Coordinates of C-alpha atoms in Angstrom, one line a residue:
Chain A
M1 CA -58.0 23.4 64.1
L2 CA -59.3 26.5 62.1
S3 CA -56.2 26.2 60.2
A4 CA -55.7 22.5 59.8
I5 CA -59.3 22.8 58.4
I6 CA -58.2 25.3 55.9
I7 CA -54.6 23.5 54.9
G8 CA -57.2 20.8 54.3
A9 CA -59.4 22.3 52.4
F10 CA -56.4 24.3 50.5
L11 CA -55.0 20.3 49.6
S12 CA -58.3 19.0 48.7
T13 CA -58.8 21.6 46.4
N14 CA -55.5 21.4 44.7
A15 CA -56.5 17.5 44.3
F16 CA -59.3 18.3 42.2
A17 CA -57.3 21.5 40.6
Q18 CA -55.7 18.7 38.6
A19 CA -56.1 19.3 34.5
K20 CA -58.6 17.0 33.1
V21 CA -59.0 14.9 30.0
A22 CA -61.3 18.2 28.7
D23 CA -58.1 20.0 28.9
F24 CA -56.2 18.0 27.4
Y25 CA -58.3 17.5 24.4
K26 CA -58.4 21.6 24.5
E27 CA -54.7 21.7 24.7
S28 CA -53.9 19.1 21.8
K29 CA -56.2 21.0 19.3
A30 CA -54.5 24.3 20.1
S31 CA -51.3 22.5 19.5
L32 CA -52.4 21.0 16.3
E33 CA -53.2 24.4 14.9
L34 CA -50.1 25.6 15.7
A35 CA -48.3 22.5 14.2
K36 CA -50.4 22.9 11.3
K37 CA -48.8 26.2 10.7
E38 CA -45.2 24.5 10.3
K39 CA -43.7 23.4 7.5
T40 CA -41.1 20.5 8.8
F41 CA -42.0 17.4 10.7
G42 CA -39.3 18.6 13.1
K43 CA -41.0 21.7 13.7
K44 CA -44.5 20.3 14.0
L45 CA -43.2 17.6 16.1
E46 CA -42.0 20.3 18.5
Q47 CA -45.5 21.1 19.2
L48 CA -46.3 17.5 20.4
K49 CA -43.6 17.4 22.5
K50 CA -44.5 20.2 24.3
L51 CA -47.9 18.8 24.7
E52 CA -46.5 14.9 26.1
S53 CA -44.5 17.1 28.7
S54 CA -47.7 18.6 29.9
F55 CA -49.7 15.3 30.1
K56 CA -46.3 13.7 31.7
T57 CA -46.1 16.3 34.5
T58 CA -49.8 16.0 35.0
L59 CA -49.8 12.3 35.3
K60 CA -46.8 12.7 37.3
E61 CA -48.6 15.2 40.0
Y62 CA -51.6 12.8 39.9
E63 CA -49.7 9.8 41.2
E64 CA -48.2 12.5 43.6
K65 CA -51.2 13.5 45.0
M66 CA -53.2 9.8 45.1
P67 CA -50.0 7.5 45.4
D68 CA -52.1 4.0 46.1
E69 CA -54.5 4.5 43.4
G70 CA -56.0 6.7 40.7
N71 CA -59.3 7.9 40.2
D72 CA -61.2 8.0 37.2
E73 CA -60.5 11.7 36.0
E74 CA -57.1 10.4 36.0
K75 CA -57.4 7.6 34.0
E76 CA -59.3 9.4 31.4
V77 CA -56.1 11.4 31.1
S78 CA -54.0 8.0 30.9
L79 CA -55.9 6.8 28.1
L80 CA -55.7 9.9 25.8
F81 CA -52.1 9.9 26.7
Y82 CA -51.3 6.3 25.9
T83 CA -53.5 6.7 22.6
L84 CA -51.0 9.5 21.8
E85 CA -48.1 7.3 22.8
P86 CA -47.4 5.9 19.2
V87 CA -47.9 9.5 17.8
F88 CA -45.5 10.8 20.7
N89 CA -42.6 7.9 19.6
M90 CA -43.0 8.6 16.0
N91 CA -39.3 9.7 14.7
S92 CA -40.2 10.8 10.9
T93 CA -42.5 10.8 8.4
E94 CA -41.4 7.1 7.6
D95 CA -43.4 6.0 11.0
C96 CA -47.1 7.2 9.4
V97 CA -48.3 4.0 8.0
K98 CA -47.4 1.8 10.9
T99 CA -48.3 4.7 13.7
E100 CA -52.1 5.2 12.2
H101 CA -52.0 0.9 12.2
A102 CA -50.7 0.8 15.6
I103 CA -53.7 3.8 16.8
K104 CA -56.7 1.9 15.0
A105 CA -55.3 -1.4 16.0
D106 CA -55.6 -0.6 19.6
D107 CA -59.2 1.2 19.3
R108 CA -60.5 -1.2 17.3
M109 CA -59.6 -4.3 19.4
G110 CA -62.4 -6.3 20.8
R111 CA -65.1 -4.1 18.9
G112 CA -64.9 -5.1 15.1
E113 CA -63.0 -4.6 12.4
E114 CA -64.8 -1.4 11.2
A115 CA -65.8 -0.4 14.9
K116 CA -66.6 3.5 15.1
L117 CA -63.2 5.0 16.5
T118 CA -63.2 6.9 19.6
P119 CA -62.5 10.5 20.3
R120 CA -59.5 9.6 22.1
A121 CA -58.4 7.6 18.3
E122 CA -59.4 10.5 16.5
E123 CA -57.3 13.1 18.2
A124 CA -54.3 10.6 17.6
L125 CA -55.1 10.2 14.2
N126 CA -55.6 13.9 13.6
W127 CA -52.2 14.4 14.9
V128 CA -51.0 11.8 12.6
K129 CA -52.3 13.4 9.6
V130 CA -50.7 16.6 10.3
L131 CA -47.1 15.4 11.1
C132 CA -47.3 13.3 7.7
K133 CA -48.9 15.9 5.9
K134 CA -45.7 16.8 3.1
Chain B
M1 CA -70.3 -75.9 8.9
N2 CA -67.7 -75.0 11.5
Y3 CA -66.5 -72.5 8.9
L4 CA -70.1 -70.8 8.4
K5 CA -70.2 -70.7 11.8
R6 CA -67.1 -68.8 12.2
L7 CA -68.1 -66.3 9.2
S8 CA -71.7 -65.5 10.6
L9 CA -69.5 -65.0 13.8
L10 CA -67.1 -62.6 12.1
A11 CA -70.2 -60.8 10.5
L12 CA -71.9 -60.1 13.5
L13 CA -68.6 -58.8 15.5
T14 CA -68.0 -56.6 12.6
F15 CA -71.6 -55.4 12.5
T16 CA -71.7 -54.7 16.1
S17 CA -68.6 -52.8 15.9
A18 CA -69.6 -50.7 12.9
L19 CA -72.9 -49.9 14.8
A20 CA -70.6 -48.8 18.1
S21 CA -68.4 -47.0 16.1
A22 CA -71.3 -45.3 14.4
S23 CA -72.9 -44.3 17.6
T24 CA -69.5 -43.2 18.8
E25 CA -69.5 -41.0 15.8
A26 CA -73.0 -39.6 16.0
A27 CA -72.6 -38.9 19.4
C28 CA -72.4 -34.7 20.0
V29 CA -69.5 -33.8 22.5
N30 CA -70.5 -30.4 22.4
D31 CA -73.8 -31.0 23.3
K32 CA -73.7 -33.5 25.8
D33 CA -77.5 -33.0 27.6
G34 CA -78.8 -32.6 23.8
R35 CA -79.9 -29.0 24.9
K36 CA -78.7 -27.9 21.6
G37 CA -80.5 -30.5 19.9
A38 CA -77.0 -30.3 17.2
K39 CA -76.9 -32.9 14.8
N40 CA -75.4 -31.9 11.9
G41 CA -71.9 -34.0 11.5
L42 CA -70.6 -31.9 8.5
I43 CA -67.5 -30.5 10.4
N44 CA -66.5 -34.1 11.3
D45 CA -66.3 -35.1 7.9
L46 CA -64.5 -32.0 6.9
I47 CA -61.6 -32.7 9.5
K48 CA -61.3 -36.3 8.2
K49 CA -60.6 -34.9 5.0
S50 CA -58.2 -32.1 5.6
N51 CA -55.0 -32.8 3.7
D52 CA -52.5 -31.0 5.9
P53 CA -49.8 -31.4 8.2
L54 CA -51.7 -30.7 11.3
T55 CA -54.0 -33.4 10.4
A56 CA -51.9 -35.7 9.1
A57 CA -50.2 -35.5 12.2
F58 CA -53.4 -36.0 14.2
F59 CA -54.1 -39.2 12.5
T60 CA -50.8 -40.7 12.2
P61 CA -50.2 -44.0 14.4
A62 CA -47.5 -43.1 17.3
S63 CA -45.4 -46.2 16.1
P64 CA -45.3 -48.8 13.7
E65 CA -45.2 -51.8 16.4
K66 CA -48.6 -50.5 17.6
P67 CA -50.9 -48.8 14.3
G68 CA -53.6 -46.9 15.5
T69 CA -52.6 -45.8 19.1
A70 CA -51.2 -42.2 18.2
G71 CA -50.6 -41.3 21.9
D72 CA -54.1 -40.3 23.2
H73 CA -55.5 -38.6 20.2
C74 CA -56.0 -41.1 17.9
I75 CA -59.3 -42.4 19.1
S76 CA -60.8 -44.0 15.7
C77 CA -57.6 -44.8 14.2
S78 CA -59.4 -47.3 11.6
A79 CA -59.9 -43.8 10.2
A80 CA -55.9 -43.0 10.2
K81 CA -55.2 -42.9 6.3
P82 CA -52.2 -41.9 4.6
F83 CA -52.3 -38.5 2.4
S84 CA -51.2 -38.7 -0.8
G85 CA -47.9 -37.3 -1.4
M86 CA -47.3 -36.5 2.1
Q87 CA -45.2 -39.8 3.2
K88 CA -41.8 -37.8 4.0
L89 CA -44.0 -35.4 5.9
I90 CA -46.0 -38.5 7.7
E91 CA -42.5 -39.9 8.1
G92 CA -41.2 -37.2 9.7
I93 CA -44.4 -36.5 12.1
T94 CA -44.1 -40.2 13.2
S95 CA -40.7 -39.4 14.8
L96 CA -42.6 -36.4 16.8
T97 CA -45.7 -38.7 17.9
K98 CA -43.1 -40.8 19.5
E99 CA -42.2 -37.9 22.0
T100 CA -43.5 -38.3 25.7
E101 CA -44.6 -34.6 25.1
P102 CA -47.0 -33.8 28.0
D103 CA -50.4 -32.0 27.3
K104 CA -50.8 -29.0 28.4
I105 CA -54.5 -28.2 28.7
K106 CA -57.1 -31.1 29.6
K107 CA -59.4 -32.3 27.0
E108 CA -62.4 -32.3 29.8
C109 CA -61.7 -28.5 30.2
I110 CA -62.2 -28.5 26.3
E111 CA -65.0 -30.4 26.4
A112 CA -66.6 -28.4 29.3
S113 CA -66.4 -25.2 27.0
L114 CA -67.8 -26.7 23.9
Q115 CA -70.9 -27.1 25.8
R116 CA -71.2 -23.4 26.4
E117 CA -73.7 -22.3 23.5
V118 CA -72.1 -19.4 21.4
V119 CA -74.3 -17.9 18.6
N120 CA -73.2 -16.7 15.8
T121 CA -72.5 -16.9 12.2
G122 CA -70.3 -20.3 11.0
Y123 CA -68.5 -20.7 8.1
I124 CA -68.2 -24.4 6.0
C125 CA -65.3 -24.2 3.6
Y126 CA -65.6 -26.4 0.7
D127 CA -62.8 -25.6 -2.0
Q128 CA -61.6 -22.4 -0.4
K129 CA -65.3 -20.9 -1.0
A130 CA -67.3 -20.1 2.4
K131 CA -70.8 -21.0 3.3
A132 CA -72.3 -19.5 6.3
F133 CA -74.8 -20.8 8.5
Q134 CA -76.3 -19.7 11.7
S135 CA -74.4 -21.8 14.7
A136 CA -77.1 -21.9 17.0
G137 CA -79.4 -24.3 18.7
S138 CA -80.1 -27.3 16.2
N139 CA -77.5 -25.7 13.8
T140 CA -74.8 -26.1 15.6
P141 CA -72.4 -28.5 14.3
C142 CA -72.3 -32.0 15.8
L143 CA -68.8 -32.6 17.0
N144 CA -67.9 -36.1 18.0
Q145 CA -65.1 -37.4 20.0
Q146 CA -62.5 -37.4 17.1
S147 CA -63.4 -33.9 16.1
V148 CA -62.8 -32.8 19.8
D149 CA -59.6 -34.7 20.5
Y150 CA -58.5 -33.2 17.1
L151 CA -59.2 -29.8 18.9
H152 CA -57.5 -30.7 21.8
F153 CA -54.1 -32.3 19.9
A154 CA -54.2 -28.5 17.7
L155 CA -54.3 -26.2 21.1
N156 CA -51.8 -28.2 22.8
K157 CA -49.4 -28.6 19.8
A158 CA -49.6 -25.1 19.0
V159 CA -49.2 -23.9 22.5
A160 CA -46.0 -26.3 22.8
C161 CA -44.3 -25.3 19.2
M162 CA -45.2 -21.6 19.6
S163 CA -43.2 -21.9 22.9
Q164 CA -40.2 -23.0 21.7
N165 CA -36.9 -20.7 22.3
R166 CA -39.1 -18.2 23.9
D167 CA -40.8 -17.5 27.5
P168 CA -43.2 -20.6 27.1
I169 CA -46.8 -19.4 26.8
D170 CA -48.8 -20.3 29.6
P171 CA -52.2 -22.4 28.2
R172 CA -54.4 -21.5 30.9
F173 CA -54.1 -18.2 29.8
I174 CA -54.8 -19.2 26.1
L175 CA -57.6 -21.4 27.2
K176 CA -59.5 -18.4 29.0
K177 CA -59.0 -16.7 25.8
I178 CA -60.4 -18.8 23.5
N179 CA -63.2 -20.1 25.8
N180 CA -64.4 -16.6 26.1
E181 CA -64.0 -15.7 22.6
T182 CA -65.5 -18.5 20.5
A183 CA -65.6 -21.4 23.3
F184 CA -63.6 -23.5 20.6
N185 CA -66.0 -23.1 17.9
F186 CA -63.0 -23.0 15.4
F187 CA -65.5 -22.0 12.7
L188 CA -67.3 -18.9 13.7
A189 CA -66.9 -15.7 11.8
Y190 CA -68.2 -12.6 11.3
S191 CA -66.8 -8.9 11.2
Q192 CA -65.9 -8.7 14.5
G193 CA -63.6 -11.7 14.6
V194 CA -63.0 -14.8 12.5
G195 CA -61.7 -18.0 13.6
I196 CA -61.0 -20.1 17.1
G197 CA -59.2 -16.6 18.9
Q198 CA -61.8 -14.0 16.8
L199 CA -58.8 -12.5 15.1
T200 CA -59.1 -9.4 13.0
S201 CA -57.0 -7.8 10.3
Y202 CA -55.2 -5.8 12.4
P203 CA -52.9 -8.7 14.5
V204 CA -53.0 -10.6 11.0
R205 CA -51.4 -7.6 9.4
E206 CA -48.8 -7.2 12.5
L207 CA -47.7 -10.5 12.0
A208 CA -48.0 -11.0 8.3
G209 CA -47.4 -7.5 7.2
W210 CA -49.3 -5.6 4.5
Y211 CA -49.3 -3.3 1.5
Q212 CA -50.6 0.2 1.8
N213 CA -50.4 2.6 -1.1
G214 CA -47.8 0.3 -3.1
K215 CA -45.7 0.1 -0.3
F216 CA -45.1 -3.2 1.7
N217 CA -45.1 -2.8 5.4
P218 CA -43.8 -5.5 7.7
G219 CA -45.7 -5.3 10.7
N220 CA -44.1 -5.1 14.4
A221 CA -45.0 -8.8 15.0
R222 CA -43.5 -10.3 11.5
Y223 CA -40.7 -11.6 13.6
V224 CA -43.0 -14.7 15.2
L225 CA -43.6 -15.9 11.7
E226 CA -40.0 -15.6 10.7
E227 CA -38.8 -17.5 14.1
M228 CA -41.8 -20.0 13.2
A229 CA -40.5 -20.5 9.2
K230 CA -37.1 -21.2 11.2
N231 CA -38.3 -23.8 13.3
E232 CA -36.7 -27.3 12.9
D233 CA -38.7 -29.3 15.0
P234 CA -40.5 -31.8 12.7
S235 CA -43.6 -31.7 15.7
C236 CA -44.2 -28.1 14.8
D237 CA -44.4 -28.7 10.5
A238 CA -47.8 -27.8 10.6
F239 CA -47.3 -24.4 11.9
K240 CA -44.0 -23.9 10.2
Q241 CA -45.5 -24.4 6.7
I242 CA -48.1 -21.7 7.5
A243 CA -45.4 -19.4 8.6
E244 CA -43.3 -19.8 5.5
K245 CA -46.3 -19.4 3.1
D246 CA -47.8 -16.4 4.8
L247 CA -44.3 -14.6 4.8
K248 CA -44.6 -14.8 0.8
D249 CA -48.1 -14.3 1.0
N250 CA -50.4 -12.3 3.1
P251 CA -53.4 -14.8 3.8
L252 CA -56.0 -11.8 3.7
K253 CA -56.8 -10.6 0.2
P254 CA -56.8 -8.3 -1.6
Q255 CA -53.6 -7.3 -1.8
G256 CA -51.4 -5.0 -3.9
K257 CA -52.7 -1.2 -3.7
R258 CA -55.6 -2.2 -1.3
T259 CA -54.9 -2.2 2.5
A260 CA -55.5 -6.1 3.0
T261 CA -58.4 -6.6 5.3
M262 CA -60.3 -9.7 6.8
N263 CA -62.9 -10.0 4.5
R264 CA -65.5 -13.1 3.9
G265 CA -62.8 -14.4 1.1
A266 CA -60.4 -14.6 3.6
Y267 CA -62.5 -16.3 6.2
C268 CA -61.7 -20.1 5.0
N269 CA -57.8 -19.4 5.8
F270 CA -58.8 -18.9 9.4
V271 CA -62.0 -21.1 9.6
S272 CA -61.2 -24.3 7.7
P273 CA -60.5 -27.3 9.8
G274 CA -56.8 -28.3 9.1
A275 CA -54.8 -25.2 7.8
G276 CA -57.2 -22.8 8.8
L277 CA -57.2 -24.0 12.5
S278 CA -53.7 -24.2 12.4
R279 CA -53.4 -20.5 10.9
S280 CA -55.8 -19.2 13.4
L281 CA -53.6 -20.8 16.3
V282 CA -50.4 -19.7 14.7
Y283 CA -51.6 -16.0 14.5
S284 CA -53.7 -16.1 17.9
L285 CA -50.8 -17.3 20.0
G286 CA -48.0 -15.7 17.9
Y287 CA -50.2 -12.1 18.4
Y288 CA -50.3 -13.3 22.2
V289 CA -46.9 -13.4 22.6
Y290 CA -45.8 -10.5 20.8
L291 CA -48.4 -8.3 23.0
R292 CA -46.6 -10.1 26.2
D293 CA -42.9 -9.5 25.4
Q294 CA -42.8 -6.0 23.4
I295 CA -45.5 -4.4 24.9
V296 CA -46.4 -5.7 28.1
K297 CA -43.4 -6.6 29.5
P298 CA -41.5 -3.4 28.8
A299 CA -44.6 -1.2 29.7
V300 CA -44.3 -3.4 33.1
A301 CA -40.5 -2.6 33.1
K302 CA -41.1 1.3 33.1
R303 CA -42.5 1.0 36.6
S304 CA -40.4 -2.3 37.9
T305 CA -38.4 -4.4 35.9
T306 CA -38.3 -7.1 38.5
L307 CA -42.4 -7.1 38.3
T308 CA -41.4 -8.2 34.7
R309 CA -40.9 -11.7 36.4
E310 CA -44.4 -12.1 37.8
K311 CA -46.2 -14.3 35.4
E312 CA -49.6 -14.3 36.6
L313 CA -49.7 -10.5 36.1
I314 CA -47.8 -10.5 32.7
N315 CA -50.6 -12.7 31.7
N316 CA -53.4 -11.0 33.1
L317 CA -51.9 -7.6 31.5
T318 CA -51.5 -9.5 28.2
L319 CA -55.4 -10.7 28.3
I320 CA -56.3 -6.9 28.8
A321 CA -54.1 -5.8 25.9
Y322 CA -55.9 -8.6 23.6
G323 CA -59.2 -7.5 24.5
P324 CA -61.5 -4.0 23.9
G325 CA -59.2 -1.1 24.7
G326 CA -56.0 -2.6 23.8
T327 CA -52.8 -1.6 25.3
V328 CA -53.8 1.4 25.7
E329 CA -56.5 0.2 28.3
M330 CA -53.9 -2.1 29.9
K331 CA -51.1 1.0 30.5
A332 CA -53.6 2.8 31.7
L333 CA -54.9 0.1 34.3
I334 CA -51.1 -0.5 35.2
A335 CA -50.7 3.6 36.5
K336 CA -54.1 3.9 37.9
H337 CA -53.3 0.8 40.2
R338 CA -49.7 2.1 40.7
L339 CA -47.7 -0.7 39.9
G340 CA -44.5 -0.8 41.7
K341 CA -45.6 0.8 44.3
N342 CA -48.0 -2.3 44.9
N343 CA -47.0 -5.4 44.7
A344 CA -48.0 -7.7 41.6
S345 CA -50.3 -10.0 44.0
T346 CA -52.1 -6.4 45.1
V347 CA -52.2 -5.2 41.3
N348 CA -54.1 -8.4 40.0
S349 CA -57.0 -8.4 42.2
K350 CA -56.9 -4.7 41.5
L351 CA -57.0 -5.5 37.7
K352 CA -59.8 -8.5 38.5
S353 CA -62.5 -5.9 39.5
S354 CA -61.4 -3.0 37.4
S355 CA -60.8 -4.5 34.1
V356 CA -63.8 -5.4 32.3
Y357 CA -62.5 -8.1 30.1
L358 CA -60.9 -9.7 32.9
K359 CA -64.3 -10.0 34.4
A360 CA -65.8 -11.3 31.3
T361 CA -63.2 -14.0 31.0
E362 CA -63.5 -14.9 34.6
A363 CA -67.4 -15.1 34.0
K364 CA -66.8 -17.3 31.1
M365 CA -64.4 -19.6 33.0
R366 CA -66.8 -20.1 35.7
E367 CA -69.3 -21.1 33.2
L368 CA -66.6 -23.6 31.9
L369 CA -65.4 -25.0 35.3
K370 CA -69.0 -25.4 36.3
I371 CA -69.9 -27.5 33.5
A372 CA -66.9 -29.6 33.9
D373 CA -67.3 -30.5 37.6
P374 CA -70.8 -29.1 39.0
T375 CA -70.3 -30.2 42.6
A376 CA -66.1 -28.6 42.5
P377 CA -66.1 -25.7 44.3
I378 CA -64.8 -22.7 42.4
N379 CA -61.5 -21.2 44.1
E380 CA -59.2 -18.7 43.0
A381 CA -56.8 -21.7 41.6
A382 CA -59.8 -23.3 39.9
L383 CA -60.5 -19.4 38.1
R384 CA -56.9 -19.0 37.2
G385 CA -57.1 -22.6 35.0
D386 CA -55.1 -24.8 37.3
K387 CA -57.6 -27.5 37.2
C388 CA -57.6 -27.7 33.2
L389 CA -53.8 -28.0 33.3
A390 CA -52.4 -31.6 32.7
Q391 CA -49.3 -31.2 34.4
L392 CA -48.0 -28.4 36.8

């Protein structure tokens, strides 16, 4: 009985130990700093790909831990991930304008022409800025 | 004497008929119970004066044998008039109005939607110049039966034309979207949206492309306009002409080095009766099609290809993607509700409680249904819009 409680408590603790959106903002900012030091688009992209991979791993873990329905914490991580998705899909600096447009379009959808951008969109645009800097 | 009697009888008949016609014209179909106090009929006059293919098609009699009976949409065919320099176009359109094209959305649902009061800034366009007015209470424009018939005609025509050569657009979702955004008050415009579908610069740029830093960006949804420009169905000429024009000249001004934005100077391109309404429908429906086919379906396919055939699911997700939060919110909800592991029906019901935008559109649909028939029960099918479909 005691071991069942210990295992339950461990699993429960483990479930709550999933990375949260704040962790991803931290990771994104750290990766962004590293990317800023790189000279080429390709090298900057490598930093971004590490971040994408980290997101995917965590989102997969969330799904494994909660197979029927995600919780709000997971949704917050998802929202940041999908806001960054157009940046993850960039292939070259040729994609800069359309990526910036896609991020702003989505973020302002239904909120108006000049609505204040969300922190998620600001983060994605920070990446566009760094990747597109020549 | 007999002649005089006949003449006076004729005069009396003409007078009575004119009175009847005037009272029909004066009745505000968008204010049936007089609660708003709408009385300004300027929009009705502007519709009659519009010199564009959509309006021409609406006023064109269905056949030479039966002048003045253009399907069910020409209710005052004494007002039908030839448009200077458009004879050829009218001939082409006449052939289309002979078609027995089924209406998709019932007129009574558009009428019910129009009873809802949507307080906002409206615009009247004279010579492409927008004059603002506060559309509220007694300042709400009074739309007569002919104008409502015109809106009904325009919506169903746009749905039919924009559905050609692709997965057809489910008009129930377009009804819900428009009912939620403007309740068919196509003349509304402000910083958060312009025209019948409340467009902003972003969807317009995706379809028409835009210049930025001196370089042209075609936009991801430009193919929608390109396909419409190639449309050979004469019944779609109104929308085809808009597409052809906008592929050459973005309707957002200014252009050049600055990014084209939806500013007041561009409002008339989207809110004027005729071309403005046609353009708003092309872009609102065109962006819907783009989101559905290029964003939503691939996002669903990542989790389950078979679920891309679930029309209600796809349309609900497209509505979410077209609302606040956009495609990001839609994708996050797909993940949260474990689409693929959970079936379409389960996810659909979860979306109805988790999506703020779906809840808002459903609440407005409830209002519409209650106005349309206060005694009818409002069940799932009714909320889906089934009762507003002329043919299932």
